[in-house]
Short mmCIF file of C-alpha atoms in Angstrom, two decimals:
data_model
loop_
_atom_site.label_atom_id
_atom_site.label_comp_id
_atom_site.label_asym_id
_atom_site.label_seq_id
_atom_site.Cartn_x
_atom_site.Cartn_y
_atom_site.Cartn_z
CA MET A 42 27.80 -1.06 -31.01
CA ASN A 43 28.24 -4.43 -29.43
CA ALA A 44 26.30 -3.44 -26.26
CA THR A 45 23.60 -2.13 -28.48
CA LEU A 46 23.42 -5.26 -30.52
CA ARG A 47 23.21 -7.38 -27.20
CA VAL A 48 20.42 -5.19 -25.94
CA LEU A 49 18.34 -5.53 -29.20
CA ARG A 50 19.02 -9.32 -29.11
CA TYR A 51 17.64 -9.41 -25.86
CA ILE A 52 14.60 -7.27 -26.24
CA ALA A 53 13.64 -8.54 -29.81
CA PRO A 54 12.32 -11.88 -28.63
CA LYS A 55 10.44 -10.28 -26.03
CA LEU A 56 8.62 -7.93 -28.35
CA ALA A 57 7.97 -10.83 -30.63
CA GLN A 58 6.31 -12.73 -27.76
CA PHE A 59 4.05 -9.63 -26.96
CA VAL A 60 2.80 -9.69 -30.65
CA PHE A 61 2.24 -13.17 -30.67
CA VAL A 62 0.16 -13.36 -27.51
CA VAL A 63 -2.05 -10.38 -28.61
CA LEU A 64 -2.42 -12.15 -32.07
CA ALA A 65 -2.96 -15.81 -30.69
CA THR A 66 -5.56 -14.38 -28.22
CA TYR A 67 -7.39 -12.54 -31.16
CA THR A 68 -7.31 -15.90 -33.13
CA VAL A 69 -8.69 -17.93 -30.44
CA VAL A 70 -11.41 -15.48 -29.43
CA PHE A 71 -12.53 -15.06 -33.12
CA LEU A 72 -12.53 -18.79 -33.62
CA LEU A 73 -14.78 -19.36 -30.54
CA ILE A 74 -17.17 -16.63 -31.37
CA THR A 75 -17.32 -17.64 -35.00
CA PHE A 76 -17.94 -21.31 -34.31
CA LEU A 77 -20.41 -21.13 -31.59
CA PRO A 78 -23.70 -22.46 -32.49
CA GLY A 79 -26.43 -20.01 -33.88
CA ASP A 80 -25.97 -16.46 -35.29
CA PRO A 81 -24.13 -14.15 -32.91
CA LEU A 82 -25.80 -11.14 -34.37
CA LEU A 83 -29.34 -12.73 -34.17
CA ALA A 84 -28.64 -13.87 -30.70
CA ALA A 85 -27.43 -10.50 -29.70
CA LEU A 86 -30.55 -8.73 -31.10
CA ALA A 87 -32.84 -11.18 -29.61
CA SER A 88 -31.06 -10.45 -26.10
CA LYS A 89 -31.35 -6.77 -26.62
CA SER A 90 -35.03 -7.08 -27.60
CA GLY A 91 -35.74 -9.53 -24.71
CA GLY A 92 -37.08 -12.29 -27.07
CA ASP A 93 -37.06 -13.71 -30.53
CA THR A 94 -36.57 -10.95 -33.16
CA ILE A 95 -37.48 -10.70 -36.97
CA VAL A 96 -35.24 -8.75 -39.08
CA ASP A 97 -35.58 -7.96 -42.68
CA PRO A 98 -32.56 -9.80 -44.78
CA GLU A 99 -31.45 -6.44 -46.16
CA ALA A 100 -31.54 -4.69 -42.93
CA LEU A 101 -29.63 -7.58 -41.41
CA GLU A 102 -26.91 -7.42 -43.88
CA ARG A 103 -26.51 -3.67 -43.30
CA LEU A 104 -26.28 -4.49 -39.55
CA ARG A 105 -23.61 -7.18 -40.40
CA GLN A 106 -21.55 -4.56 -42.39
CA GLN A 107 -22.04 -1.96 -39.41
CA TYR A 108 -20.65 -4.32 -36.85
CA GLY A 109 -17.96 -6.03 -38.76
CA LEU A 110 -19.66 -9.57 -39.10
CA ALA A 111 -20.18 -9.59 -42.99
CA GLY A 112 -18.62 -11.94 -45.38
CA THR A 113 -17.07 -15.20 -44.80
CA PRO A 114 -15.31 -16.06 -41.59
CA TRP A 115 -11.88 -15.68 -43.32
CA GLU A 116 -12.77 -12.27 -44.77
CA GLN A 117 -13.97 -11.34 -41.32
CA TYR A 118 -10.86 -12.46 -39.61
CA TRP A 119 -8.80 -10.36 -41.70
CA HIS A 120 -11.02 -7.45 -41.89
CA ARG A 121 -11.51 -7.23 -37.86
CA LEU A 122 -7.74 -7.61 -37.75
CA GLY A 123 -7.23 -4.80 -39.97
CA MET A 124 -9.68 -2.68 -37.70
CA LEU A 125 -7.72 -3.99 -34.56
CA VAL A 126 -4.23 -2.80 -36.27
CA GLN A 127 -5.83 0.51 -36.55
CA GLY A 128 -7.05 0.77 -32.93
CA ASP A 129 -10.76 0.05 -33.90
CA LEU A 130 -12.23 -2.51 -31.81
CA GLY A 131 -15.86 -2.19 -33.56
CA ILE A 132 -19.09 -0.97 -32.30
CA SER A 133 -21.24 -2.54 -29.58
CA ILE A 134 -24.42 -4.38 -30.58
CA ALA A 135 -26.04 -3.69 -27.44
CA THR A 136 -25.47 0.12 -27.18
CA GLY A 137 -24.23 1.15 -30.61
CA GLN A 138 -21.32 2.88 -29.08
CA PRO A 139 -17.73 2.31 -30.21
CA VAL A 140 -16.28 -0.45 -28.04
CA ALA A 141 -12.99 1.38 -27.74
CA THR A 142 -14.93 4.25 -25.97
CA MET A 143 -16.87 2.11 -23.73
CA ILE A 144 -13.53 0.44 -22.47
CA ALA A 145 -11.83 4.02 -21.99
CA ARG A 146 -14.89 5.24 -20.05
CA THR A 147 -14.56 2.23 -17.63
CA LEU A 148 -11.14 1.32 -17.57
CA PRO A 149 -9.83 3.93 -15.03
CA ASN A 150 -12.48 2.44 -12.38
CA SER A 151 -10.89 -1.08 -13.03
CA VAL A 152 -7.41 0.43 -12.80
CA GLU A 153 -7.83 2.09 -9.76
CA ILE A 154 -8.88 -0.81 -7.59
CA ALA A 155 -6.21 -2.92 -9.21
CA VAL A 156 -3.36 -0.64 -8.42
CA ILE A 157 -4.62 -0.10 -5.05
CA ALA A 158 -5.03 -3.83 -4.61
CA LEU A 159 -1.63 -4.45 -5.90
CA VAL A 160 0.03 -1.94 -3.56
CA ILE A 161 -1.87 -3.49 -0.79
CA ALA A 162 -1.00 -7.09 -1.66
CA ILE A 163 2.79 -5.93 -1.75
CA VAL A 164 2.77 -4.41 1.71
CA ILE A 165 0.88 -7.61 3.04
CA ALA A 166 3.65 -9.77 1.59
CA VAL A 167 6.36 -7.74 2.85
CA LEU A 168 5.08 -7.10 6.38
CA PHE A 169 4.23 -10.77 6.96
CA THR A 170 7.49 -12.01 5.46
CA PHE A 171 9.40 -9.74 7.99
CA LEU A 172 7.37 -10.71 10.83
CA ALA A 173 8.08 -14.39 9.96
CA PHE A 174 11.87 -13.32 9.68
CA ILE A 175 12.00 -11.77 13.10
CA ALA A 176 9.67 -14.35 14.96
CA PRO A 177 11.50 -15.32 18.06
CA VAL A 178 9.99 -18.84 18.23
CA ARG A 179 9.48 -21.45 15.46
CA TRP A 180 5.96 -22.09 16.10
CA LEU A 181 5.11 -18.48 15.45
CA ARG A 182 7.04 -18.41 12.40
CA ASN A 183 5.40 -21.53 11.18
CA LEU A 184 1.97 -20.07 11.88
CA LEU A 185 2.60 -17.10 9.75
CA LEU A 186 3.74 -19.22 6.93
CA GLN A 187 0.32 -21.11 7.16
CA ILE A 188 -1.54 -17.99 6.17
CA PRO A 189 -1.26 -17.95 2.30
CA PRO A 190 -3.69 -21.05 1.91
CA PHE A 191 -6.38 -19.36 3.90
CA GLY A 192 -6.25 -16.27 1.84
CA VAL A 193 -6.29 -18.00 -1.47
CA ALA A 194 -9.07 -20.35 -0.30
CA ILE A 195 -11.56 -17.74 0.85
CA PRO A 196 -13.73 -16.89 -2.32
CA ALA A 197 -13.65 -13.19 -3.12
CA PHE A 198 -17.45 -12.69 -3.22
CA LEU A 199 -17.55 -13.95 0.41
CA THR A 200 -14.69 -11.63 1.61
CA GLY A 201 -16.54 -8.71 -0.08
CA LEU A 202 -19.72 -9.37 1.57
CA LEU A 203 -18.07 -9.66 4.99
CA LEU A 204 -16.24 -6.43 4.32
CA ILE A 205 -19.50 -4.80 3.36
CA SER A 206 -21.32 -6.14 6.54
CA PHE A 207 -18.67 -4.91 8.87
CA PHE A 208 -17.30 -1.52 7.35
CA SER A 209 -20.38 -0.40 5.61
CA PHE A 210 -23.51 -1.60 7.50
CA THR A 211 -22.09 -2.10 11.13
CA LEU A 212 -19.52 0.76 11.18
CA GLY A 213 -20.83 2.94 8.39
CA TRP A 214 -17.17 4.03 7.57
CA LEU A 215 -17.10 3.22 3.81
CA PRO A 216 -19.63 2.99 1.11
CA SER A 217 -21.02 -0.53 0.07
CA SER A 218 -21.45 0.21 -3.62
CA GLY A 219 -20.60 2.49 -6.51
CA SER A 220 -17.64 4.21 -7.89
CA ARG A 221 -17.96 7.98 -7.41
CA GLN A 222 -18.17 8.23 -3.53
CA PRO A 223 -15.00 9.13 -1.63
CA GLY A 224 -13.72 5.82 -0.42
CA SER A 225 -15.52 3.53 -2.83
CA ALA A 226 -12.41 2.01 -4.02
CA ILE A 227 -11.06 0.74 -0.73
CA LEU A 228 -13.16 -2.25 0.19
CA PRO A 229 -13.06 -3.66 -3.39
CA ALA A 230 -9.27 -3.25 -3.57
CA VAL A 231 -8.73 -4.97 -0.16
CA THR A 232 -11.26 -7.85 -1.35
CA LEU A 233 -8.94 -8.13 -4.59
CA ALA A 234 -5.57 -7.81 -2.47
CA LEU A 235 -6.03 -10.51 0.02
CA PRO A 236 -5.62 -13.46 -2.20
CA VAL A 237 -2.99 -11.98 -4.19
CA GLY A 238 -1.22 -10.77 -1.22
CA ALA A 239 -1.35 -14.40 0.02
CA ILE A 240 0.29 -15.76 -3.12
CA LEU A 241 3.30 -13.03 -3.11
CA PHE A 242 3.67 -13.81 0.53
CA GLN A 243 4.18 -17.46 -0.10
CA VAL A 244 6.69 -16.84 -3.01
CA PHE A 245 8.51 -14.05 -1.04
CA SER A 246 8.83 -15.54 2.26
CA ALA A 247 10.18 -18.87 0.67
CA ALA A 248 12.86 -16.84 -1.11
CA VAL A 249 13.93 -14.60 1.89
CA LEU A 250 13.90 -17.87 4.13
CA GLU A 251 16.05 -19.67 1.63
CA ALA A 252 18.47 -16.61 1.51
CA GLN A 253 18.55 -16.50 5.29
CA ALA A 254 20.70 -19.47 5.27
CA SER A 255 23.24 -18.07 3.12
CA GLN A 256 26.80 -17.42 4.18
CA HIS A 257 26.71 -13.47 3.97
CA VAL A 258 23.52 -13.46 6.11
CA PHE A 259 25.28 -15.62 8.68
CA THR A 260 28.27 -13.12 8.79
CA ALA A 261 25.85 -10.23 9.19
CA VAL A 262 24.00 -11.86 11.90
CA ALA A 263 27.59 -12.65 13.61
CA LYS A 264 28.42 -8.91 13.40
CA GLY A 265 25.28 -7.91 15.22
CA VAL A 266 23.63 -6.31 12.37
CA PRO A 267 20.03 -5.55 13.26
CA PRO A 268 17.39 -7.93 11.75
CA TRP A 269 15.63 -5.07 9.87
CA ARG A 270 18.96 -3.95 8.21
CA ILE A 271 19.70 -7.59 7.19
CA PHE A 272 16.03 -7.82 5.84
CA THR A 273 16.36 -4.74 3.90
CA ALA A 274 20.06 -4.86 2.71
CA HIS A 275 20.67 -8.61 2.30
CA LEU A 276 17.44 -10.52 1.54
CA LEU A 277 14.88 -8.35 -0.18
CA ARG A 278 17.21 -8.42 -3.38
CA ASN A 279 17.59 -12.05 -3.27
CA ALA A 280 13.58 -12.43 -2.97
CA LEU A 281 13.06 -9.97 -5.63
CA LEU A 282 13.37 -12.14 -9.00
CA PRO A 283 10.79 -15.02 -8.15
CA THR A 284 8.48 -12.18 -6.65
CA ILE A 285 8.57 -10.15 -9.81
CA THR A 286 7.87 -13.26 -11.85
CA VAL A 287 4.69 -14.02 -9.88
CA LEU A 288 3.84 -10.39 -9.87
CA GLY A 289 3.57 -10.45 -13.47
CA LEU A 290 1.29 -13.43 -13.38
CA THR A 291 -0.85 -11.79 -10.86
CA ILE A 292 -1.99 -9.26 -13.28
CA GLY A 293 -4.09 -11.70 -15.03
CA TYR A 294 -5.70 -12.82 -11.72
CA LEU A 295 -6.29 -8.94 -10.84
CA ALA A 296 -8.04 -8.76 -14.35
CA ALA A 297 -10.22 -11.81 -13.95
CA GLY A 298 -11.05 -10.75 -10.12
CA THR A 299 -12.58 -7.38 -11.02
CA ALA A 300 -15.54 -9.05 -12.69
CA VAL A 301 -16.42 -10.58 -9.30
CA VAL A 302 -15.50 -7.54 -7.17
CA GLU A 303 -17.16 -5.12 -9.44
CA THR A 304 -20.30 -7.26 -9.55
CA VAL A 305 -20.45 -7.63 -5.60
CA PHE A 306 -19.79 -3.91 -5.08
CA SER A 307 -22.21 -2.71 -7.87
CA ARG A 308 -19.13 -0.85 -9.46
CA ASP A 309 -18.77 0.25 -12.98
CA GLY A 310 -15.53 -1.21 -14.56
CA ILE A 311 -14.21 -3.64 -17.26
CA GLY A 312 -15.19 -6.71 -15.08
CA ARG A 313 -18.90 -5.74 -14.66
CA MET A 314 -18.86 -4.69 -18.47
CA THR A 315 -17.75 -8.11 -19.46
CA VAL A 316 -20.35 -9.72 -17.39
CA ASN A 317 -23.03 -7.55 -19.05
CA ALA A 318 -21.61 -8.09 -22.57
CA VAL A 319 -21.66 -11.96 -22.15
CA LEU A 320 -25.20 -11.80 -20.84
CA ALA A 321 -26.15 -9.65 -23.84
CA ARG A 322 -24.06 -11.62 -26.21
CA ASP A 323 -22.40 -8.71 -27.42
CA ILE A 324 -19.53 -10.32 -29.14
CA ASN A 325 -17.58 -7.11 -30.21
CA VAL A 326 -17.48 -5.92 -26.41
CA ILE A 327 -16.37 -9.34 -25.36
CA GLN A 328 -13.60 -9.61 -28.13
CA GLY A 329 -12.57 -6.07 -27.33
CA ILE A 330 -12.23 -6.62 -23.67
CA VAL A 331 -10.36 -9.90 -23.96
CA LEU A 332 -7.84 -8.18 -26.31
CA MET A 333 -7.34 -5.29 -24.10
CA ILE A 334 -6.71 -7.66 -20.93
CA ALA A 335 -4.42 -9.77 -23.25
CA ALA A 336 -2.44 -6.53 -24.32
CA VAL A 337 -2.02 -5.41 -20.60
CA TYR A 338 -0.94 -8.94 -19.62
CA ALA A 339 1.52 -9.12 -22.40
CA THR A 340 3.00 -5.53 -21.64
CA VAL A 341 3.38 -6.23 -18.05
CA ASN A 342 5.27 -9.67 -18.81
CA LEU A 343 7.40 -7.86 -21.17
CA VAL A 344 8.17 -5.16 -18.32
CA VAL A 345 8.91 -8.06 -16.07
CA ASP A 346 11.40 -9.78 -18.55
CA LEU A 347 13.13 -6.40 -19.00
CA ALA A 348 13.29 -5.91 -15.05
CA TYR A 349 15.11 -9.23 -15.21
CA GLY A 350 17.87 -7.69 -17.16
CA VAL A 351 18.17 -4.79 -14.84
CA ILE A 352 18.10 -6.76 -11.55
CA ASP A 353 20.26 -9.85 -12.80
CA PRO A 354 22.74 -8.93 -15.57
CA ARG A 355 23.08 -12.65 -16.05
CA THR A 356 19.75 -12.75 -17.76
CA ARG A 357 20.96 -10.39 -20.48
CA ARG A 358 24.11 -12.52 -21.13
CA SER A 359 21.90 -15.65 -21.50
CA GLY A 360 19.09 -14.28 -23.22
CA GLY A 361 16.81 -14.33 -20.16
CA ARG A 362 15.34 -17.82 -20.51
CA ALA A 363 18.10 -19.87 -18.77
CA ALA A 364 18.38 -17.77 -15.77
CA ARG A 365 14.54 -17.22 -15.62
CA ALA A 366 13.96 -21.04 -15.77
CA ALA A 367 16.59 -21.69 -13.03
CA GLN A 368 14.94 -19.15 -10.85
CA ALA A 369 11.54 -20.52 -11.52
CA ALA A 370 12.74 -23.94 -10.72
CA GLU A 371 13.98 -22.79 -7.43
CA THR A 372 10.47 -20.94 -6.63
CA PRO A 373 8.05 -23.18 -4.71
CA GLU A 374 4.78 -23.98 -6.37
CA VAL A 375 2.10 -21.34 -5.65
CA ASN A 376 -1.19 -22.80 -4.19
CA ALA A 377 -3.71 -21.10 -6.38
#
């Protein structure tokens, strides 16, 4: 019973934080949409028709009812929140389709490149950290450790254009656009993975090199344990906590990065749909996408918090905050 209470005491604040993040995101987005100058429905209809539009007042009221924009802002807030609790994200003003259906149709394309990008980024971080660890001379190690700023500084659209020029136009190995051809997700995923991998490498390598100075690693070296064995058995676990923290934060970067990548590669997905919704002033789609991304981000951070309890039992005893704050204080600042 005591163990169950401890687990519940550890999980309950995380779940409350999840609900707070989603509710706060909904409130902020609603306020921004509500208090923007002009009528959002008339602006969306004008954008849809390509110019100014004149709508009969009665027809306009019916449209407000249809799109969940009727009543005072306070009434709209609670009405749309009730719809959200039921899983209803409203109807797109531009297409007339349910927003949830539109998101469900395009989300797999974005998830595909995000997952591939994350895997590539992790491989890049671990591989370059291992190379820096086994580097025989100091200048080579320092050279490898200077890679992250370059990876973050290069804009994603420039990386995408360079990859298209070389692998699509010059070599003809991979498609330059679209989402249905074989291999169409590779170039967008690599474009998205390079800056994320650079960030993970910066945090991961710093944690590994710090752990390298510990007593148990010194003892393993003295016993003649091979470097790859020291790296996998002694250093990876010590570097896991700060890396997992940054891994949770990169989910937000991946979600934002898809907008640029999907536009460069003309690929259907959540990012490109967001750009189109902003251009069309389709507030229901914008709000639905932002809430979906907030829910994903909050879910990932909830999983990260729970993973802390598995990897480091001290976080369960301390409620997670103290140990995580101490670990974050030891983590070098990420150059974003």
